[in-house]
Amino acid sequence: MAGHATEEHPHGADRLCAAGDRVYSRAVRRGRVPRADADAVPCLVELALLHPDPDDMGWLVPTSPQEVMTRLLRGVHAEVSASQARMGAAVDAVEWYAGLGSSRARQPAESTAIRVLDGLARIRAAIDEATDRCATEVLTVQPGGIRREDELREGLHRATAMCRRGVRMRDLYTHVARHGQGLHNYMELMGESAEARTLDEVTDRLIVFDRAVAFIPANTDRTMALEIRHPALVEYLVTVFERLWRLGVPLAASLPSAGVAGITHRERSIAALLAEGHQDAVVAERLGISVRTCRAHIARLSERLGAASRTQLGVRIAEAGLDGPPRSTPPDGLPALPSPAPTAPLPAPESPTAR
């Protein structure tokens, strides 16, 4: 909180510049201010004194003076030997701002149940704090494909620290992730404290600590996140996780058969999504693979099913029973496939930007 310093705003939250003082005071009195009001005082957002309103991103709402005081005192306590005078100033500043809001009706408890975290630094800080406080359980959903080993190593020390505290970890990945050796090595290091399962596709990223606080993305590029502490919302997210978990395949187990001879499990998943009408780019994103890899599988499906066009491929997918759960198989256990029709060439792949 207090480490911020620029030419225009060389201060911390305990000694705001004149412009910041005016905008924050107005926010405390009124409950929120337009985002444009804070353009000239970026220090308020950088110091987390103002943050986006979850209900309307065009407005900024103030962090309660009491919460500001808690954050300031936490930082000052670490430097108490050299910062005794500054601690008093921090308390005085917070009490002053708290007095400004005394005439306004107290906000409901739900006002802090959802907090918008703007910027990767704040997201990481909030997740690190929740990680340090976690005592029993972490649930995560990790979309995308193969996990990079450097990403896994980056979080290894935090994960092992939780293991030592007896925290249990359960992670959901896409089936594609199981093809990366780094994930298997990571889970082996975690031992019995961690368990992973995979699905054809999962929801967007989700992290839940102790069934008390959850984090989800708030925009497509994941530079904003929501910190959720509302019990009903957290319980809802946990329920979603548990239902996906029951459907998942343990990482150490083999994937089930696709149910059709010559068709892999991944190709069956691609076929089902194509049957729903999704474009190549959407199919690739949902399964955690590249568009190029997705199209290679589609070409193989077309060849295996004897389809000379994308329209014909959709028909052959339905005929082979790849558009839904596996159908019953004939006595030899191998469903019959339509005869190939190689007389016509495959069509060119569709544009990755098509919708």
PDB file of N, CA and C in Angstrom, residues 66-134:
ATOM      1  N   GLN A  66     -12.156   1.414   7.047  1.00  0.00           N
ATOM      2  CA  GLN A  66     -11.707   0.407   8.012  1.00  0.00           C
ATOM      3  C   GLN A  66     -10.779  -0.619   7.347  1.00  0.00           C
ATOM      4  N   GLU A  67     -11.103  -1.024   6.101  1.00  0.00           N
ATOM      5  CA  GLU A  67     -10.245  -1.969   5.401  1.00  0.00           C
ATOM      6  C   GLU A  67      -8.911  -1.328   5.040  1.00  0.00           C
ATOM      7  N   VAL A  68      -8.963  -0.052   4.659  1.00  0.00           N
ATOM      8  CA  VAL A  68      -7.728   0.666   4.365  1.00  0.00           C
ATOM      9  C   VAL A  68      -6.828   0.674   5.596  1.00  0.00           C
ATOM     10  N   MET A  69      -7.430   0.932   6.753  1.00  0.00           N
ATOM     11  CA  MET A  69      -6.651   0.963   7.981  1.00  0.00           C
ATOM     12  C   MET A  69      -5.995  -0.392   8.243  1.00  0.00           C
ATOM     13  N   THR A  70      -6.755  -1.474   8.039  1.00  0.00           N
ATOM     14  CA  THR A  70      -6.208  -2.805   8.265  1.00  0.00           C
ATOM     15  C   THR A  70      -4.995  -3.066   7.379  1.00  0.00           C
ATOM     16  N   ARG A  71      -5.102  -2.693   6.103  1.00  0.00           N
ATOM     17  CA  ARG A  71      -3.992  -2.916   5.177  1.00  0.00           C
ATOM     18  C   ARG A  71      -2.769  -2.080   5.561  1.00  0.00           C
ATOM     19  N   LEU A  72      -3.026  -0.823   5.910  1.00  0.00           N
ATOM     20  CA  LEU A  72      -1.917   0.052   6.276  1.00  0.00           C
ATOM     21  C   LEU A  72      -1.175  -0.478   7.507  1.00  0.00           C
ATOM     22  N   LEU A  73      -1.935  -0.873   8.509  1.00  0.00           N
ATOM     23  CA  LEU A  73      -1.299  -1.326   9.742  1.00  0.00           C
ATOM     24  C   LEU A  73      -0.526  -2.619   9.539  1.00  0.00           C
ATOM     25  N   ARG A  74      -1.022  -3.461   8.603  1.00  0.00           N
ATOM     26  CA  ARG A  74      -0.301  -4.696   8.325  1.00  0.00           C
ATOM     27  C   ARG A  74       1.082  -4.395   7.742  1.00  0.00           C
ATOM     28  N   GLY A  75       1.129  -3.414   6.809  1.00  0.00           N
ATOM     29  CA  GLY A  75       2.404  -3.057   6.214  1.00  0.00           C
ATOM     30  C   GLY A  75       3.306  -2.303   7.177  1.00  0.00           C
ATOM     31  N   VAL A  76       2.709  -1.419   7.962  1.00  0.00           N
ATOM     32  CA  VAL A  76       3.501  -0.616   8.893  1.00  0.00           C
ATOM     33  C   VAL A  76       4.103  -1.482   9.995  1.00  0.00           C
ATOM     34  N   HIS A  77       3.354  -2.520  10.390  1.00  0.00           N
ATOM     35  CA  HIS A  77       3.833  -3.377  11.478  1.00  0.00           C
ATOM     36  C   HIS A  77       5.173  -4.022  11.124  1.00  0.00           C
ATOM     37  N   ALA A  78       5.364  -4.366   9.831  1.00  0.00           N
ATOM     38  CA  ALA A  78       6.610  -4.994   9.414  1.00  0.00           C
ATOM     39  C   ALA A  78       7.787  -4.027   9.473  1.00  0.00           C
ATOM     40  N   GLU A  79       7.503  -2.743   9.453  1.00  0.00           N
ATOM     41  CA  GLU A  79       8.574  -1.747   9.473  1.00  0.00           C
ATOM     42  C   GLU A  79       8.535  -0.906  10.756  1.00  0.00           C
ATOM     43  N   VAL A  80       7.960  -1.477  11.812  1.00  0.00           N
ATOM     44  CA  VAL A  80       7.664  -0.681  12.984  1.00  0.00           C
ATOM     45  C   VAL A  80       8.910  -0.034  13.595  1.00  0.00           C
ATOM     46  N   SER A  81      10.045  -0.714  13.518  1.00  0.00           N
ATOM     47  CA  SER A  81      11.244  -0.168  14.143  1.00  0.00           C
ATOM     48  C   SER A  81      11.668   1.163  13.524  1.00  0.00           C
ATOM     49  N   ALA A  82      11.367   1.357  12.227  1.00  0.00           N
ATOM     50  CA  ALA A  82      11.775   2.584  11.547  1.00  0.00           C
ATOM     51  C   ALA A  82      10.603   3.471  11.174  1.00  0.00           C
ATOM     52  N   SER A  83       9.366   3.055  11.563  1.00  0.00           N
ATOM     53  CA  SER A  83       8.190   3.774  11.073  1.00  0.00           C
ATOM     54  C   SER A  83       7.173   4.077  12.167  1.00  0.00           C
ATOM     55  N   GLN A  84       7.612   4.319  13.388  1.00  0.00           N
ATOM     56  CA  GLN A  84       6.671   4.576  14.470  1.00  0.00           C
ATOM     57  C   GLN A  84       5.837   5.835  14.197  1.00  0.00           C
ATOM     58  N   ALA A  85       6.490   6.870  13.738  1.00  0.00           N
ATOM     59  CA  ALA A  85       5.760   8.109  13.473  1.00  0.00           C
ATOM     60  C   ALA A  85       4.744   7.930  12.356  1.00  0.00           C
ATOM     61  N   ARG A  86       5.113   7.172  11.342  1.00  0.00           N
ATOM     62  CA  ARG A  86       4.211   6.986  10.211  1.00  0.00           C
ATOM     63  C   ARG A  86       2.974   6.176  10.600  1.00  0.00           C
ATOM     64  N   MET A  87       3.112   5.248  11.549  1.00  0.00           N
ATOM     65  CA  MET A  87       1.959   4.471  11.994  1.00  0.00           C
ATOM     66  C   MET A  87       0.880   5.381  12.569  1.00  0.00           C
ATOM     67  N   GLY A  88       1.302   6.347  13.359  1.00  0.00           N
ATOM     68  CA  GLY A  88       0.316   7.282  13.910  1.00  0.00           C
ATOM     69  C   GLY A  88      -0.371   8.077  12.818  1.00  0.00           C
ATOM     70  N   ALA A  89       0.403   8.502  11.815  1.00  0.00           N
ATOM     71  CA  ALA A  89      -0.190   9.255  10.711  1.00  0.00           C
ATOM     72  C   ALA A  89      -1.188   8.410   9.937  1.00  0.00           C
ATOM     73  N   ALA A  90      -0.884   7.120   9.765  1.00  0.00           N
ATOM     74  CA  ALA A  90      -1.800   6.237   9.035  1.00  0.00           C
ATOM     75  C   ALA A  90      -3.128   6.115   9.776  1.00  0.00           C
ATOM     76  N   VAL A  91      -3.057   5.905  11.104  1.00  0.00           N
ATOM     77  CA  VAL A  91      -4.284   5.783  11.884  1.00  0.00           C
ATOM     78  C   VAL A  91      -5.092   7.070  11.822  1.00  0.00           C
ATOM     79  N   ASP A  92      -4.417   8.205  11.955  1.00  0.00           N
ATOM     80  CA  ASP A  92      -5.113   9.492  11.908  1.00  0.00           C
ATOM     81  C   ASP A  92      -5.805   9.693  10.564  1.00  0.00           C
ATOM     82  N   ALA A  93      -5.103   9.339   9.466  1.00  0.00           N
ATOM     83  CA  ALA A  93      -5.681   9.531   8.144  1.00  0.00           C
ATOM     84  C   ALA A  93      -6.924   8.671   7.959  1.00  0.00           C
ATOM     85  N   VAL A  94      -6.846   7.405   8.386  1.00  0.00           N
ATOM     86  CA  VAL A  94      -7.986   6.521   8.209  1.00  0.00           C
ATOM     87  C   VAL A  94      -9.162   6.965   9.060  1.00  0.00           C
ATOM     88  N   GLU A  95      -8.901   7.360  10.284  1.00  0.00           N
ATOM     89  CA  GLU A  95      -9.999   7.838  11.139  1.00  0.00           C
ATOM     90  C   GLU A  95     -10.668   9.073  10.540  1.00  0.00           C
ATOM     91  N   TRP A  96      -9.866   9.913   9.895  1.00  0.00           N
ATOM     92  CA  TRP A  96     -10.434  11.110   9.263  1.00  0.00           C
ATOM     93  C   TRP A  96     -11.405  10.708   8.145  1.00  0.00           C
ATOM     94  N   TYR A  97     -10.982   9.772   7.293  1.00  0.00           N
ATOM     95  CA  TYR A  97     -11.850   9.350   6.200  1.00  0.00           C
ATOM     96  C   TYR A  97     -13.059   8.573   6.709  1.00  0.00           C
ATOM     97  N   ALA A  98     -12.873   7.811   7.779  1.00  0.00           N
ATOM     98  CA  ALA A  98     -14.009   7.086   8.342  1.00  0.00           C
ATOM     99  C   ALA A  98     -15.079   8.049   8.826  1.00  0.00           C
ATOM    100  N   GLY A  99     -14.639   9.178   9.382  1.00  0.00           N
ATOM    101  CA  GLY A  99     -15.599  10.180   9.837  1.00  0.00           C
ATOM    102  C   GLY A  99     -16.396  10.799   8.713  1.00  0.00           C
ATOM    103  N   LEU A 100     -15.800  10.888   7.529  1.00  0.00           N
ATOM    104  CA  LEU A 100     -16.510  11.467   6.396  1.00  0.00           C
ATOM    105  C   LEU A 100     -17.732  10.660   6.006  1.00  0.00           C
ATOM    106  N   GLY A 101     -17.675   9.350   6.212  1.00  0.00           N
ATOM    107  CA  GLY A 101     -18.790   8.509   5.804  1.00  0.00           C
ATOM    108  C   GLY A 101     -19.764   8.200   6.916  1.00  0.00           C
ATOM    109  N   SER A 102     -19.629   8.838   8.061  1.00  0.00           N
ATOM    110  CA  SER A 102     -20.483   8.493   9.193  1.00  0.00           C
ATOM    111  C   SER A 102     -21.934   8.865   8.980  1.00  0.00           C
ATOM    112  N   SER A 103     -22.183   9.896   8.146  1.00  0.00           N
ATOM    113  CA  SER A 103     -23.566  10.319   7.933  1.00  0.00           C
ATOM    114  C   SER A 103     -24.277   9.489   6.876  1.00  0.00           C
ATOM    115  N   ARG A 104     -23.531   8.699   6.147  1.00  0.00           N
ATOM    116  CA  ARG A 104     -24.143   7.891   5.103  1.00  0.00           C
ATOM    117  C   ARG A 104     -24.560   6.542   5.681  1.00  0.00           C
ATOM    118  N   ALA A 105     -25.671   6.022   5.186  1.00  0.00           N
ATOM    119  CA  ALA A 105     -26.165   4.742   5.690  1.00  0.00           C
ATOM    120  C   ALA A 105     -25.116   3.667   5.467  1.00  0.00           C
ATOM    121  N   ARG A 106     -24.979   2.789   6.422  1.00  0.00           N
ATOM    122  CA  ARG A 106     -23.989   1.718   6.334  1.00  0.00           C
ATOM    123  C   ARG A 106     -24.327   0.807   5.163  1.00  0.00           C
ATOM    124  N   GLN A 107     -23.324   0.454   4.377  1.00  0.00           N
ATOM    125  CA  GLN A 107     -23.548  -0.429   3.246  1.00  0.00           C
ATOM    126  C   GLN A 107     -23.857  -1.832   3.743  1.00  0.00           C
ATOM    127  N   PRO A 108     -24.671  -2.583   2.991  1.00  0.00           N
ATOM    128  CA  PRO A 108     -24.979  -3.953   3.406  1.00  0.00           C
ATOM    129  C   PRO A 108     -23.729  -4.820   3.377  1.00  0.00           C
ATOM    130  N   ALA A 109     -23.803  -5.925   4.119  1.00  0.00           N
ATOM    131  CA  ALA A 109     -22.643  -6.810   4.216  1.00  0.00           C
ATOM    132  C   ALA A 109     -22.230  -7.364   2.859  1.00  0.00           C
ATOM    133  N   GLU A 110     -23.208  -7.476   1.931  1.00  0.00           N
ATOM    134  CA  GLU A 110     -22.908  -8.043   0.629  1.00  0.00           C
ATOM    135  C   GLU A 110     -21.979  -7.160  -0.192  1.00  0.00           C
ATOM    136  N   SER A 111     -21.768  -5.881   0.210  1.00  0.00           N
ATOM    137  CA  SER A 111     -20.961  -4.972  -0.600  1.00  0.00           C
ATOM    138  C   SER A 111     -19.516  -5.432  -0.710  1.00  0.00           C
ATOM    139  N   THR A 112     -19.041  -6.205   0.255  1.00  0.00           N
ATOM    140  CA  THR A 112     -17.674  -6.727   0.181  1.00  0.00           C
ATOM    141  C   THR A 112     -17.650  -8.197  -0.215  1.00  0.00           C
ATOM    142  N   ALA A 113     -18.805  -8.746  -0.600  1.00  0.00           N
ATOM    143  CA  ALA A 113     -18.865 -10.160  -0.952  1.00  0.00           C
ATOM    144  C   ALA A 113     -18.263 -10.426  -2.315  1.00  0.00           C
ATOM    145  N   ILE A 114     -18.248  -9.416  -3.196  1.00  0.00           N
ATOM    146  CA  ILE A 114     -17.640  -9.547  -4.515  1.00  0.00           C
ATOM    147  C   ILE A 114     -16.707  -8.364  -4.706  1.00  0.00           C
ATOM    148  N   ARG A 115     -15.433  -8.646  -4.926  1.00  0.00           N
ATOM    149  CA  ARG A 115     -14.452  -7.585  -5.116  1.00  0.00           C
ATOM    150  C   ARG A 115     -13.800  -7.747  -6.482  1.00  0.00           C
ATOM    151  N   VAL A 116     -13.723  -6.639  -7.231  1.00  0.00           N
ATOM    152  CA  VAL A 116     -13.075  -6.660  -8.538  1.00  0.00           C
ATOM    153  C   VAL A 116     -11.583  -6.412  -8.351  1.00  0.00           C
ATOM    154  N   LEU A 117     -10.773  -7.327  -8.858  1.00  0.00           N
ATOM    155  CA  LEU A 117      -9.314  -7.192  -8.799  1.00  0.00           C
ATOM    156  C   LEU A 117      -8.837  -6.764 -10.184  1.00  0.00           C
ATOM    157  N   ASP A 118      -8.363  -5.532 -10.275  1.00  0.00           N
ATOM    158  CA  ASP A 118      -7.984  -4.944 -11.559  1.00  0.00           C
ATOM    159  C   ASP A 118      -6.464  -4.995 -11.715  1.00  0.00           C
ATOM    160  N   GLY A 119      -5.968  -5.839 -12.607  1.00  0.00           N
ATOM    161  CA  GLY A 119      -4.531  -5.934 -12.846  1.00  0.00           C
ATOM    162  C   GLY A 119      -3.953  -7.229 -12.302  1.00  0.00           C
ATOM    163  N   LEU A 120      -2.959  -7.772 -13.028  1.00  0.00           N
ATOM    164  CA  LEU A 120      -2.381  -9.059 -12.655  1.00  0.00           C
ATOM    165  C   LEU A 120      -1.695  -9.020 -11.287  1.00  0.00           C
ATOM    166  N   ALA A 121      -1.086  -7.872 -10.941  1.00  0.00           N
ATOM    167  CA  ALA A 121      -0.394  -7.781  -9.655  1.00  0.00           C
ATOM    168  C   ALA A 121      -1.377  -7.953  -8.498  1.00  0.00           C
ATOM    169  N   ARG A 122      -2.546  -7.311  -8.589  1.00  0.00           N
ATOM    170  CA  ARG A 122      -3.536  -7.429  -7.507  1.00  0.00           C
ATOM    171  C   ARG A 122      -4.157  -8.821  -7.462  1.00  0.00           C
ATOM    172  N   ILE A 123      -4.336  -9.401  -8.653  1.00  0.00           N
ATOM    173  CA  ILE A 123      -4.876 -10.766  -8.679  1.00  0.00           C
ATOM    174  C   ILE A 123      -3.911 -11.725  -7.988  1.00  0.00           C
ATOM    175  N   ARG A 124      -2.633 -11.634  -8.340  1.00  0.00           N
ATOM    176  CA  ARG A 124      -1.639 -12.525  -7.727  1.00  0.00           C
ATOM    177  C   ARG A 124      -1.550 -12.297  -6.220  1.00  0.00           C
ATOM    178  N   ALA A 125      -1.584 -11.024  -5.810  1.00  0.00           N
ATOM    179  CA  ALA A 125      -1.471 -10.724  -4.378  1.00  0.00           C
ATOM    180  C   ALA A 125      -2.646 -11.312  -3.605  1.00  0.00           C
ATOM    181  N   ALA A 126      -3.857 -11.183  -4.156  1.00  0.00           N
ATOM    182  CA  ALA A 126      -5.038 -11.709  -3.466  1.00  0.00           C
ATOM    183  C   ALA A 126      -4.999 -13.230  -3.390  1.00  0.00           C
ATOM    184  N   ILE A 127      -4.578 -13.870  -4.492  1.00  0.00           N
ATOM    185  CA  ILE A 127      -4.500 -15.332  -4.492  1.00  0.00           C
ATOM    186  C   ILE A 127      -3.395 -15.808  -3.557  1.00  0.00           C
ATOM    187  N   ASP A 128      -2.269 -15.106  -3.536  1.00  0.00           N
ATOM    188  CA  ASP A 128      -1.185 -15.483  -2.612  1.00  0.00           C
ATOM    189  C   ASP A 128      -1.644 -15.378  -1.165  1.00  0.00           C
ATOM    190  N   GLU A 129      -2.395 -14.325  -0.860  1.00  0.00           N
ATOM    191  CA  GLU A 129      -2.889 -14.168   0.514  1.00  0.00           C
ATOM    192  C   GLU A 129      -3.842 -15.296   0.879  1.00  0.00           C
ATOM    193  N   ALA A 130      -4.762 -15.645  -0.057  1.00  0.00           N
ATOM    194  CA  ALA A 130      -5.690 -16.744   0.205  1.00  0.00           C
ATOM    195  C   ALA A 130      -4.943 -18.070   0.339  1.00  0.00           C
ATOM    196  N   THR A 131      -3.884 -18.242  -0.443  1.00  0.00           N
ATOM    197  CA  THR A 131      -3.067 -19.459  -0.363  1.00  0.00           C
ATOM    198  C   THR A 131      -2.410 -19.573   1.006  1.00  0.00           C
ATOM    199  N   ASP A 132      -1.854 -18.470   1.493  1.00  0.00           N
ATOM    200  CA  ASP A 132      -1.181 -18.485   2.798  1.00  0.00           C
ATOM    201  C   ASP A 132      -2.142 -18.790   3.939  1.00  0.00           C
ATOM    202  N   ARG A 133      -3.402 -18.369   3.780  1.00  0.00           N
ATOM    203  CA  ARG A 133      -4.389 -18.571   4.850  1.00  0.00           C
ATOM    204  C   ARG A 133      -5.131 -19.897   4.727  1.00  0.00           C
ATOM    205  N   CYS A 134      -4.998 -20.577   3.599  1.00  0.00           N
ATOM    206  CA  CYS A 134      -5.754 -21.811   3.366  1.00  0.00           C
ATOM    207  C   CYS A 134      -5.366 -22.874   4.391  1.00  0.00           C
TER     208      CYS A 134
END
